Tab-separated table of C-alpha atoms in Angstrom:
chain	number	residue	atom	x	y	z
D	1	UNK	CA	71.538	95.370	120.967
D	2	UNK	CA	74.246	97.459	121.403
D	3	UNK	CA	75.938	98.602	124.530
D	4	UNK	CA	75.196	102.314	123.869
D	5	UNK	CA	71.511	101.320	124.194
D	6	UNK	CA	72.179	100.316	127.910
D	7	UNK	CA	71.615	103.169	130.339
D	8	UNK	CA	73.755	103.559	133.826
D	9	UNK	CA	73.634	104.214	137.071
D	10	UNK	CA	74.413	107.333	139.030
D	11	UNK	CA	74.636	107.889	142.873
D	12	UNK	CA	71.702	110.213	144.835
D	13	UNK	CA	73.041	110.249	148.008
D	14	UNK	CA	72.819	106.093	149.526
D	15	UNK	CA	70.184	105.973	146.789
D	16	UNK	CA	71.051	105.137	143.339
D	17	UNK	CA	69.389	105.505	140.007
D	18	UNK	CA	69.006	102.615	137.591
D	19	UNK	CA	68.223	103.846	133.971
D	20	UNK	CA	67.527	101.788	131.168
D	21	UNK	CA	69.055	98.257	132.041
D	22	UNK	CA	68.619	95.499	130.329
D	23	UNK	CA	66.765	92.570	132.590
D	24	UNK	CA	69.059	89.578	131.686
D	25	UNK	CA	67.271	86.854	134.431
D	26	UNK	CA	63.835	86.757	136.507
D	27	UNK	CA	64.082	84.021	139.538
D	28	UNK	CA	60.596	84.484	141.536
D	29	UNK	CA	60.846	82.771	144.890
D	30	UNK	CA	56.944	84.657	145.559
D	31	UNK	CA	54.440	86.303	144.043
D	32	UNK	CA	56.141	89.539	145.633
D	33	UNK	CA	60.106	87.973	146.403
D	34	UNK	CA	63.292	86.813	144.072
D	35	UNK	CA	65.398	88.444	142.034
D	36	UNK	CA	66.415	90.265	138.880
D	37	UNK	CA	69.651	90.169	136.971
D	38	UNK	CA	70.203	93.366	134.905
D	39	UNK	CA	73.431	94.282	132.477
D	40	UNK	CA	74.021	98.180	132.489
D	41	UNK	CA	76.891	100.044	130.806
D	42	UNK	CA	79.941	101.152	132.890
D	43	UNK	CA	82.129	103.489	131.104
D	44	UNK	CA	85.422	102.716	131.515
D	45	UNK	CA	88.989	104.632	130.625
D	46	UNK	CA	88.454	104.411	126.753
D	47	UNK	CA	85.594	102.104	126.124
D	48	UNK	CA	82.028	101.331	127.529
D	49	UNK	CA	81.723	97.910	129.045
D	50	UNK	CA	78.658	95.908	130.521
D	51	UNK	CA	78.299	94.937	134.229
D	52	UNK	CA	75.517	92.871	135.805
D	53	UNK	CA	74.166	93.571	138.809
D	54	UNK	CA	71.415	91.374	140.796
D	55	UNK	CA	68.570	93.397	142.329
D	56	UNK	CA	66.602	92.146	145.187
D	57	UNK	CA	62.744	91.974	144.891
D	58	UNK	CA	61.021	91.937	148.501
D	59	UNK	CA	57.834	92.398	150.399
D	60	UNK	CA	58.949	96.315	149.991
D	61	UNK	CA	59.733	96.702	146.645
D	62	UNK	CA	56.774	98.888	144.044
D	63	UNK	CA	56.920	97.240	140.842
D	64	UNK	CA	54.938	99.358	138.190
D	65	UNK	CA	54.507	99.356	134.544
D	66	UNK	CA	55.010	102.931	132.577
D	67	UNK	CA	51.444	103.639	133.300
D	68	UNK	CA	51.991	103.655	136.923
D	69	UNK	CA	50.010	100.672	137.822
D	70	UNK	CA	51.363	98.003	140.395
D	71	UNK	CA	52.497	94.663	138.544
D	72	UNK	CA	53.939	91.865	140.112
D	73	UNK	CA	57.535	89.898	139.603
D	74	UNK	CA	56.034	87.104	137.452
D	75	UNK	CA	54.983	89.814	134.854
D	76	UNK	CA	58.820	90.709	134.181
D	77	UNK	CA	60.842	88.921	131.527
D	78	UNK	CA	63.969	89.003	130.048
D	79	UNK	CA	64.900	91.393	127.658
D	80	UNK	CA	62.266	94.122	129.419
D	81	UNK	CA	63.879	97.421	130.012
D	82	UNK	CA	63.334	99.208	133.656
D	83	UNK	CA	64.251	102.282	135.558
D	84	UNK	CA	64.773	101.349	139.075
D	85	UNK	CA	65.725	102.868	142.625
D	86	UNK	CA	68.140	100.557	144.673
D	87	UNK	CA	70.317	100.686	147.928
D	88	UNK	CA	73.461	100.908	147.626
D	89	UNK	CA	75.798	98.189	145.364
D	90	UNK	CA	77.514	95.584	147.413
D	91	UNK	CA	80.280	94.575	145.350
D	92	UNK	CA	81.564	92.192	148.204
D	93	UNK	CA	78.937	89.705	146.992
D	94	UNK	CA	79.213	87.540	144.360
D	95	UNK	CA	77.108	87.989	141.974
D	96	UNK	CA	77.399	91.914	142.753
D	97	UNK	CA	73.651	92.610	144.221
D	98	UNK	CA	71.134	95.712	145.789
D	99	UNK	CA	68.323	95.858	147.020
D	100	UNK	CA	65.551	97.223	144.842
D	101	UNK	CA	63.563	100.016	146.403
D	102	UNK	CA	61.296	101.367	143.224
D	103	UNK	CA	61.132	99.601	139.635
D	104	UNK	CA	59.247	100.748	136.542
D	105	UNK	CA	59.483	98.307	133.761
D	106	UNK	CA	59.874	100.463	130.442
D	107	UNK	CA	57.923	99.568	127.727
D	108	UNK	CA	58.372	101.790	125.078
D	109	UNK	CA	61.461	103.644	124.279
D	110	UNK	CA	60.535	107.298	126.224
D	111	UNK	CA	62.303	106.851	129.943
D	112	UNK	CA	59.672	106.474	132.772
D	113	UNK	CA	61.467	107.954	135.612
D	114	UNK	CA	62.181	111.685	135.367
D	115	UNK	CA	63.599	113.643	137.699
D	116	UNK	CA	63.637	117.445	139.219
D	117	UNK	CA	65.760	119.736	141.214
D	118	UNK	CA	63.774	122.229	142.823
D	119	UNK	CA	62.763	124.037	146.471
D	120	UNK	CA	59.924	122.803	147.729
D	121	UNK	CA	57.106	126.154	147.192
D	122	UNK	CA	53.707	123.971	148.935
D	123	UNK	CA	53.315	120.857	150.896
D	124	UNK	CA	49.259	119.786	150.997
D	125	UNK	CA	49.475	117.047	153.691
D	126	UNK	CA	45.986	117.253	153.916
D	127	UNK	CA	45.393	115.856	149.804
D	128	UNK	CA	49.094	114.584	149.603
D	129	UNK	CA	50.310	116.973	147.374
D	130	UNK	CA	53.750	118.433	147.101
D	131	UNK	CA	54.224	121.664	144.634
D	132	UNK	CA	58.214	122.900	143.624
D	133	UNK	CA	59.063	125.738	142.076
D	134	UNK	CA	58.426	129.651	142.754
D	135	UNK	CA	55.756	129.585	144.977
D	136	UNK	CA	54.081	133.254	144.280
D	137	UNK	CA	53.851	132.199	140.315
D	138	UNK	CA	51.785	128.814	139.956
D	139	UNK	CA	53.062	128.685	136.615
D	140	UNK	CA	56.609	128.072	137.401
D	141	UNK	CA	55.573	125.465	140.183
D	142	UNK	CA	55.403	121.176	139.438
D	143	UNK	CA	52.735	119.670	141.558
D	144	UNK	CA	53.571	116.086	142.638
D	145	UNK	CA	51.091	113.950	143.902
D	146	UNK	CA	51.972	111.562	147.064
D	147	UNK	CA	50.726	108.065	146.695
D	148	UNK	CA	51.172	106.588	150.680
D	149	UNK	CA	51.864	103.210	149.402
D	150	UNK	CA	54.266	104.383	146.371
D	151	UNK	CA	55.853	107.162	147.069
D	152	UNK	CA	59.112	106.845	149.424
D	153	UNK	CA	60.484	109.686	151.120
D	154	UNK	CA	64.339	110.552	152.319
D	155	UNK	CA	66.773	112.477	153.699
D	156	UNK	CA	70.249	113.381	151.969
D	157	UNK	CA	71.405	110.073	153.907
D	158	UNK	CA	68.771	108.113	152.641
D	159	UNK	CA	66.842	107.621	155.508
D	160	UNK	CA	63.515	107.572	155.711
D	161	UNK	CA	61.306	110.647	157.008
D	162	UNK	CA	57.495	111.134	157.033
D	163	UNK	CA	55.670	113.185	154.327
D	164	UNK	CA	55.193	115.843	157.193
D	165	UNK	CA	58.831	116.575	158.086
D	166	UNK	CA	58.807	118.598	154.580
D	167	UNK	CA	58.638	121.963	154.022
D	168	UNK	CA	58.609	124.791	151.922
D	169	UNK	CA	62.190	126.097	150.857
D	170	UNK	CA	63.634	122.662	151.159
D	171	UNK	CA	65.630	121.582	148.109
D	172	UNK	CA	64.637	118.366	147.210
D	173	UNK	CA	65.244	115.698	143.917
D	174	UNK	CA	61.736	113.895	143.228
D	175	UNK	CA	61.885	111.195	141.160
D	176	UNK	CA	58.530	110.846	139.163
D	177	UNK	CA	56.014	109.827	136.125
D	178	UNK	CA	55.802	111.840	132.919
D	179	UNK	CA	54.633	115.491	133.670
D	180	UNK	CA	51.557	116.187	132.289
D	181	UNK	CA	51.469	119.809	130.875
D	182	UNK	CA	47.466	119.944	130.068
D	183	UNK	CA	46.965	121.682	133.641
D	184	UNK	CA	48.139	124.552	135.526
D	185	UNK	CA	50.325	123.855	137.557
D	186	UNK	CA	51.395	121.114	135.529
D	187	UNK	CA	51.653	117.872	137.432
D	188	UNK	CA	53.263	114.306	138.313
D	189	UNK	CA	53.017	111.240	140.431
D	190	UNK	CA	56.299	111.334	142.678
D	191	UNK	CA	57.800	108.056	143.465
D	192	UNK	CA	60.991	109.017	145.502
D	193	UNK	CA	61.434	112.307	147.216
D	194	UNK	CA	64.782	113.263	148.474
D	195	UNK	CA	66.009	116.514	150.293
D	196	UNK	CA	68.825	117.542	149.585
């Protein structure tokens, strides 16, 4: 493998972005607790170079496969691929560690977390659905379906607010599945909604 394979990980306001690491170690203390160790590439002044990082698995954390579908820490192996939400890296520790909000194990080589920038145009709280884009023109809107047990929901901080505190005009980032262009508006699961 080489390290240009590895993805990295960028900053979302306290949230940050895990793409394409490598899982190096699976320790399950639970069915739904333990721990992952991922490598990642860090570029550096004139070359890339690996880190590891160990992620947190708890009583909070979604683990799904590509298809969307909860799995559970004993299904994870070394050598998988995920995407991944975490908090924030506390490089105080030793081994460097975060907790892991969100993780999609990858398993194929298309990413599984995409992302969009976009106002808000519609929020549905009665059928959980969130739709971004211009919101006189359905066919420049994204309509993201909220999943109450999946999908988390922030601030710019990172804190979390209820599905109802959003609103139309709002810039927000949603992190989400694969959008599927077959319907008008085309659509998405959202994991992680943050305003920005």
């Amino acid at each position: 493998m080489l390290i240009s394979d590895l993805g990295t990980i960028t900053q979302l306001g306290r949230i940050l972005q895990v793409h394409n690491a490598m899982v190096t170690e699976v320790v399950i203390r639970s069915r739904t607790t333990g721990f992952l160790s991922i490598i990642y590439a860090r570029p550096d002044t004139d070359e890339t170079v690996t880190e590891s990082l160990r992620l947190y698995v708890g009583f909070d954390t979604d683990i799904l496969n590509s298809s969307g579908q909860r799995m559970c820490l004993c299904d994870i192996q070394e050598g998988m691929f995920i995407d991944a939400l975490i908090s924030q890296v506390m490089e105080w520790r030793t081994p460097t560690q975060a907790n892991a909000f969100l993780i999609v194990v990858k398993t194929n080589e298309q990413p599984l977390l995409y992302f969009t920038t976009d106002q808000i145009a519609v929020v549905d709280i009665d059928n959980f659905l969130l739709y971004t884009g211009d919101p006189d023109n359905t066919g420049n809107q994204i309509k993201f379906m909220i999943n109450h047990t999946i999908t988390t929901i922030s601030d710019k901080n990172g804190n979390p607010v209820p599905f109802r505190s959003l609103r139309p005009g709002l810039l927000v980032n949603v992190t989400h599945s694969l959008i599927e262009t077959g319907e008008i508006p085309p659509q998405a699961n959202a994991f992680h909604i943050q305003t920005l």
